[in-house]
Short mmCIF file of C-alpha atoms in Angstrom, two decimals:
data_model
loop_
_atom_site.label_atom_id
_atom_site.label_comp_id
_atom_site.label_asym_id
_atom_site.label_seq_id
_atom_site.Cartn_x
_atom_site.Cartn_y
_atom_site.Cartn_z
CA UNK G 1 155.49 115.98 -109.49
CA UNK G 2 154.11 112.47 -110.19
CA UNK G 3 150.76 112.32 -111.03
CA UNK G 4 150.47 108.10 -111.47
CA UNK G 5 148.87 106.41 -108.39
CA UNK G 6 149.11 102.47 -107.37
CA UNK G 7 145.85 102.95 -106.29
CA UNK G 8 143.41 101.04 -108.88
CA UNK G 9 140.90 103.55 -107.74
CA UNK G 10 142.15 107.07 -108.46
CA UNK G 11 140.53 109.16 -110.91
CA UNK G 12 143.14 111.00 -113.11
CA UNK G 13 141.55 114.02 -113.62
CA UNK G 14 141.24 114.51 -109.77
CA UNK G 15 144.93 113.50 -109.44
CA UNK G 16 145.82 115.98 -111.97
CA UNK G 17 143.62 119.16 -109.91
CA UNK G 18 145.12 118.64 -107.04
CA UNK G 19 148.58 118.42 -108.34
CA UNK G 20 147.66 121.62 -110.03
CA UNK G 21 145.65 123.43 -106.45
CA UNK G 22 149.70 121.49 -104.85
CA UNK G 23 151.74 123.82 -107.19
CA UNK G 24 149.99 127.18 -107.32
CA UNK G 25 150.21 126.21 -103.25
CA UNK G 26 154.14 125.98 -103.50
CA UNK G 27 154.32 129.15 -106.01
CA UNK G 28 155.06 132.27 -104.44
CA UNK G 29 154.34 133.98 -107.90
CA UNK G 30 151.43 132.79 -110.02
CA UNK G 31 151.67 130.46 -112.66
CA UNK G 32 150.76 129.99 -116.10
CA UNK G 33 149.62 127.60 -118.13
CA UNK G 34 152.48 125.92 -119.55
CA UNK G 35 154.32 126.36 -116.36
CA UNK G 36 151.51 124.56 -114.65
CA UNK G 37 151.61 121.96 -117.16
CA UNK G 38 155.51 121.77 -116.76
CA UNK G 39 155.66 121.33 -113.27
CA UNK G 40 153.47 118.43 -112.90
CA UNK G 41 154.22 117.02 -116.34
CA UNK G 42 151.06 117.25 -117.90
CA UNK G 43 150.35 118.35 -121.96
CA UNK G 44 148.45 121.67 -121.72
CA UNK G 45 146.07 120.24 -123.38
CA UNK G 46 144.68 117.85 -120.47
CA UNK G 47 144.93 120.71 -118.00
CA UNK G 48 143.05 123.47 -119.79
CA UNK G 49 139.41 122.37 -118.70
CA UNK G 50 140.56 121.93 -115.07
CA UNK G 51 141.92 125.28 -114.87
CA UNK G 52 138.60 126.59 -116.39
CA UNK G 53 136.26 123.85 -114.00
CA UNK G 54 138.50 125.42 -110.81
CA UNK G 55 138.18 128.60 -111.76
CA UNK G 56 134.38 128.54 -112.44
CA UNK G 57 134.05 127.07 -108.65
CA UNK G 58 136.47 129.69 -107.47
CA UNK G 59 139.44 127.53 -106.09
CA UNK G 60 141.48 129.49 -108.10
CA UNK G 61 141.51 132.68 -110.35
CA UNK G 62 143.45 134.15 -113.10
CA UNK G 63 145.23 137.06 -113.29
CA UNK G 64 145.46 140.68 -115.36
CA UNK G 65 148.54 139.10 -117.25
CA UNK G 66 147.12 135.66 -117.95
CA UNK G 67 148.51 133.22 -114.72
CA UNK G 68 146.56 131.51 -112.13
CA UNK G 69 146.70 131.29 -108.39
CA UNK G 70 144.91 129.69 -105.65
CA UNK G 71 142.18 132.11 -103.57
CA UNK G 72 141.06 131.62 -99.98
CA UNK G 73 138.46 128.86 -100.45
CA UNK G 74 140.76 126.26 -99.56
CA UNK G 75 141.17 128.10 -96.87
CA UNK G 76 137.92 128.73 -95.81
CA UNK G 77 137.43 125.29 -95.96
CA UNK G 78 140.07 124.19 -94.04
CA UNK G 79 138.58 127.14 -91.29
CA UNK G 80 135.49 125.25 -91.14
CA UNK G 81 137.03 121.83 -90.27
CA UNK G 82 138.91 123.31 -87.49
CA UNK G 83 135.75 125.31 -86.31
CA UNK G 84 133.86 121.59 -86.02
CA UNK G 85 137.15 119.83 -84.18
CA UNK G 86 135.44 118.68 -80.83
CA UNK G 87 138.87 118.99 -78.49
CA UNK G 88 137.25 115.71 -76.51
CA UNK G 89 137.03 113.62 -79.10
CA UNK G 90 140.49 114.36 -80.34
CA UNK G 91 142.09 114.38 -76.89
CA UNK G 92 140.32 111.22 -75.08
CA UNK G 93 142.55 108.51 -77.30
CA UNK G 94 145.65 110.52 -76.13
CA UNK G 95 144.01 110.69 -72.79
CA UNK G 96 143.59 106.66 -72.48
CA UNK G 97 147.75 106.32 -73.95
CA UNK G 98 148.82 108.51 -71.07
CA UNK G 99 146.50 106.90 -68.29
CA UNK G 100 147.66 103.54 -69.27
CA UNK G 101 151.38 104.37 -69.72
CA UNK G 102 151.64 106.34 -66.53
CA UNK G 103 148.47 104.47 -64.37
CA UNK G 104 147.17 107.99 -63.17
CA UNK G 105 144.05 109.86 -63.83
CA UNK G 106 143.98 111.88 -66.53
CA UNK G 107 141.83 115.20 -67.09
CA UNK G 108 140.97 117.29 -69.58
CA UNK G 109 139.92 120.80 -68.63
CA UNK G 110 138.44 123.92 -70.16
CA UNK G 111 138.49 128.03 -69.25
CA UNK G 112 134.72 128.58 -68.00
CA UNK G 113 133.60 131.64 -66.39
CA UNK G 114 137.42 131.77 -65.22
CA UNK G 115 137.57 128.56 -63.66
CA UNK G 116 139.49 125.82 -64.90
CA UNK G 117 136.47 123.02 -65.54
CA UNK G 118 136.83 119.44 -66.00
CA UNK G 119 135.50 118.33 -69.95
CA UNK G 120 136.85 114.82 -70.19
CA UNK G 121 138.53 112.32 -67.76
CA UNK G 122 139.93 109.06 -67.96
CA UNK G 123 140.66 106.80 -65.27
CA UNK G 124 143.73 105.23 -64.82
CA UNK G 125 144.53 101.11 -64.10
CA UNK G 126 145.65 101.43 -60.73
CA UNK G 127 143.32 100.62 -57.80
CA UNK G 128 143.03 104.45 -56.77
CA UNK G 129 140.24 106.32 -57.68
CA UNK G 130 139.67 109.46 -57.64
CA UNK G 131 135.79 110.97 -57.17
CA UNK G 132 136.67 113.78 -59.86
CA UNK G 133 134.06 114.00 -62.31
CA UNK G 134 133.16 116.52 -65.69
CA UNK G 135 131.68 119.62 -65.04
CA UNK G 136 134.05 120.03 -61.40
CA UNK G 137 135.58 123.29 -61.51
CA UNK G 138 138.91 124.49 -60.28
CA UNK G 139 140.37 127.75 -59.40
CA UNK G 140 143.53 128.94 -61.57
CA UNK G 141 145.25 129.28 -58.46
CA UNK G 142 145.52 126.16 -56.47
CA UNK G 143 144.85 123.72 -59.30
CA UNK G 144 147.37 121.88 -62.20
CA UNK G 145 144.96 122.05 -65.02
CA UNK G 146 144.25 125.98 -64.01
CA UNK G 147 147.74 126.98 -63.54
CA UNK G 148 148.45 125.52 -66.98
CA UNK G 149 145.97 127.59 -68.65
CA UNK G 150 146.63 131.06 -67.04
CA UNK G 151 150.14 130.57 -67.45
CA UNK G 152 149.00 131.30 -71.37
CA UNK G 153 146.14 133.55 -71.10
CA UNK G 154 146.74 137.32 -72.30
CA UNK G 155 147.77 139.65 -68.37
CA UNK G 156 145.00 141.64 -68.94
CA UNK G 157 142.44 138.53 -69.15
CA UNK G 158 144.28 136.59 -66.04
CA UNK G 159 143.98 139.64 -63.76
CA UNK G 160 140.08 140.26 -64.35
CA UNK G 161 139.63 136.76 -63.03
CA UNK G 162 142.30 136.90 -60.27
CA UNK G 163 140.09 139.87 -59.23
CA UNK G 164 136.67 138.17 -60.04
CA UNK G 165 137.33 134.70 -58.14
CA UNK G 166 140.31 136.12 -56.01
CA UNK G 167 143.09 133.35 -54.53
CA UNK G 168 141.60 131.73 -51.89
CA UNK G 169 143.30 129.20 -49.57
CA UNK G 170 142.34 125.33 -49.89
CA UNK G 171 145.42 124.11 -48.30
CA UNK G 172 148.33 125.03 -46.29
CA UNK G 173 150.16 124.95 -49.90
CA UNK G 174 148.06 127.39 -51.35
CA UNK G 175 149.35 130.20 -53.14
CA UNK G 176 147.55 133.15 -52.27
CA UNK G 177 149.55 136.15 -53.04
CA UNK G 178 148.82 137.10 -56.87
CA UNK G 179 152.57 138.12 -57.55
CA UNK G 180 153.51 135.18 -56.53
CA UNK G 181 151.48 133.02 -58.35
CA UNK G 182 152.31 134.99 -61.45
CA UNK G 183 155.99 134.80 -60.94
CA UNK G 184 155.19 130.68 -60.75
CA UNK G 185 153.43 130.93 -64.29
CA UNK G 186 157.28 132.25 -65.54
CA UNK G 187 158.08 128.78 -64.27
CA UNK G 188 154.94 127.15 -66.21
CA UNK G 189 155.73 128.80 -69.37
CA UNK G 190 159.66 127.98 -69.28
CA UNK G 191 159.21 124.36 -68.44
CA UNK G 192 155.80 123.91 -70.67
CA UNK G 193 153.73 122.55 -67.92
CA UNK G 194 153.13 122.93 -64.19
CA UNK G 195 152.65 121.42 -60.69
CA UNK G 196 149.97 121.64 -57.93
CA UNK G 197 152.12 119.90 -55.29
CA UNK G 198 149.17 119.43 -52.58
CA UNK G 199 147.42 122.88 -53.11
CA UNK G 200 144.32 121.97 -54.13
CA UNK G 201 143.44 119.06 -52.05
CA UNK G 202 146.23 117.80 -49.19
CA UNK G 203 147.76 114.24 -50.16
CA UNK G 204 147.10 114.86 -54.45
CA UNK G 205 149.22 116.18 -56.79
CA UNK G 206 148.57 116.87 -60.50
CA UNK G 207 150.47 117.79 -63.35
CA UNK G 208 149.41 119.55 -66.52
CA UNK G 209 150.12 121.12 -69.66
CA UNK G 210 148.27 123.68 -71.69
CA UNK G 211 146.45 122.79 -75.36
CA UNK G 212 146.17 125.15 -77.87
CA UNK G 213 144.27 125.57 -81.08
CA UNK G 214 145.29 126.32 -84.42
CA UNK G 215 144.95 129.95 -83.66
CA UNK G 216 147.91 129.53 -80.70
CA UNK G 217 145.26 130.37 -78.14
CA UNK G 218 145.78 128.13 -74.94
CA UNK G 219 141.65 126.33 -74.76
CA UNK G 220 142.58 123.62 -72.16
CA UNK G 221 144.80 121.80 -70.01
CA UNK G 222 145.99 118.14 -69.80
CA UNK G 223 146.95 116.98 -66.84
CA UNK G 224 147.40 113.61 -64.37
CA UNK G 225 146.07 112.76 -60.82
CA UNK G 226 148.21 110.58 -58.59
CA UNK G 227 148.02 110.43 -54.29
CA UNK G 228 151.68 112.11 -53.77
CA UNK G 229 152.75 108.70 -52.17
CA UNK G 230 152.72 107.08 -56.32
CA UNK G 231 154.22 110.67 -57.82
CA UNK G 232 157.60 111.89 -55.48
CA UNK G 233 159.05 115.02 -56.69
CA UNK G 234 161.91 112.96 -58.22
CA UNK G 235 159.32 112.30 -60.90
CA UNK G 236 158.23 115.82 -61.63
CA UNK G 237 160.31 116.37 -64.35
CA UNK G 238 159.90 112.98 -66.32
CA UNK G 239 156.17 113.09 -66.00
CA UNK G 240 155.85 116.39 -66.53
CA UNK G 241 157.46 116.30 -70.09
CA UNK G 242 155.60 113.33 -70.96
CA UNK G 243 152.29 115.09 -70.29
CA UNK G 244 153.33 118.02 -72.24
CA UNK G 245 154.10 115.99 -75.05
CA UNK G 246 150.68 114.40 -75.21
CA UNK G 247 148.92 117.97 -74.62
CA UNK G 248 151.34 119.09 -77.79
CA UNK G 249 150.17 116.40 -79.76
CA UNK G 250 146.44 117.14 -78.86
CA UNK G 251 147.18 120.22 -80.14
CA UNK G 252 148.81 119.44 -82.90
CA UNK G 253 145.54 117.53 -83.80
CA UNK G 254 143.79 120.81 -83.06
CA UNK G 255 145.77 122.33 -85.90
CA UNK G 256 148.26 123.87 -83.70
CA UNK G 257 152.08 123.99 -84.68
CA UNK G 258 154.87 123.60 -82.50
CA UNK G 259 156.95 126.32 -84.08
CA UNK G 260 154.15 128.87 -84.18
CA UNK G 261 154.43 132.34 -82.13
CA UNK G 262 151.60 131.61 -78.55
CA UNK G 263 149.44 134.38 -79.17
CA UNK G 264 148.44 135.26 -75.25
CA UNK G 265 152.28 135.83 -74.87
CA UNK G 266 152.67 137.79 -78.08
CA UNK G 267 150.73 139.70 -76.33
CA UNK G 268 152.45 140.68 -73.39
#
């Protein structure tokens, strides 16, 4: 590991600790001193009173035969940064890129009292607006942004609010027959986001995707608002991967990873 920076301001011995916290990171075993000092070429000499000054503020600790290795406070650290990420300040910029690319309103929602609820919007360049506004809440039901987060949430959790709010009809296009909106939510989860095709309001369509935290737990929904004259069907598909991208990368930003197991499925 190379410990020289090009930056005139780096302070060595800070260089050095975290190329030390980096290797007991990478170790599956722990390490001792001279291996330390051999895997970021470093005399043992230079390294002892940073081992000694991490252990002391318990970064790291050393074990019955001698070797170090890292403890949780990295990771309780890294806990309380996700714990503070505000999911509208990280999603808005992404928000703005996907109203300005695609020229539709874009909304950010969040699972209140089992209602899909409007936290953020953005509107887009074109000359439609829409009268949406934060705080608006939508049933899971009949609405993009809610369909997108109960396609995620554990059965047990969906059902108590299918039975709380119930599935009531907005629009000829409602879906009001439970099974069948949970047999649609197969679709949502296979294709990563879903359409309200004139179900909520007649004339609008929306597409969303769900956002997820570091945890894997779906906490919101992404999706666009366009008058179903500027979004035909034969666009579904192309938008609706676009706006799952941009809800992935939200997440991401969240701390979520693509690769990681969704939780609320695991758990059905």
């Amino acid at each position: 590991m190379d410990n020289k920076s090009s930056n005139r301001y780096a302070v060595p011995a800070l260089e050095k600790s975290l190329s030390i916290l980096e290797s007991l990171a990478q170790s599956r075993e722990p390490l001792s001193m001279p291996e330390i000092a051999a895997r970021i070429k470093v005399p043992k000499t230079s390294i002892f009173m940073i081992l000694s000054t991490l252990e002391e503020h318990g970064y790291i600790e050393k074990t019955t035969e001698g070797k170090f290795r890292l403890t949780l406070k990295l990771y309780d650290l890294g806990q309380t940064v996700l714990d503070k990420l505000d999911i509208r300040d990280i999603a808005r910029p992404v928000m703005q890129e996907l109203a300005d690319q695609l020229e539709y309103t874009v909304h950010l929602a969040s699972l209140i009292d089992g209602k899909a609820v409007y936290i953020e919007k953005v509107q887009g360049p074109s000359f439609v607006q829409f009268s949406t506004h934060i705080g608006q809440a939508w049933h899971l039901h009949n609405s993009g942004v809610g369909k997108a987060i109960a396609a995620f949430l554990p059965p047990q959790e969906l059902d108590h609010i299918l039975m709380k709010h119930g599935l009531p009809a907005t629009t000829p296009n409602t879906m009001v027959n439970a099974n069948e909106f949970k047999d649609f939510l197969e679709s949502v989860r296979s294709l990563g986001y879903a359409i309200e095709d004139e179900e909520g309001e007649q004339g609008i369509r929306c597409i969303a995707a769900p956002v997820f935290d570091h945890n894997g737990r779906v906490v919101g929904s992404v999706s666009i608002t366009s008058v179903r004259v500027n979004l035909p069907s034969q666009k579904f598909s192309e938008v609706g991967k676009l706006v799952q991208n941009k809800a992935l990368l939200i997440s991401s930003k969240l701390g979520y990873k693509t690769n990681q197991t969704n939780q609320s499925l695991a758990a059905e």
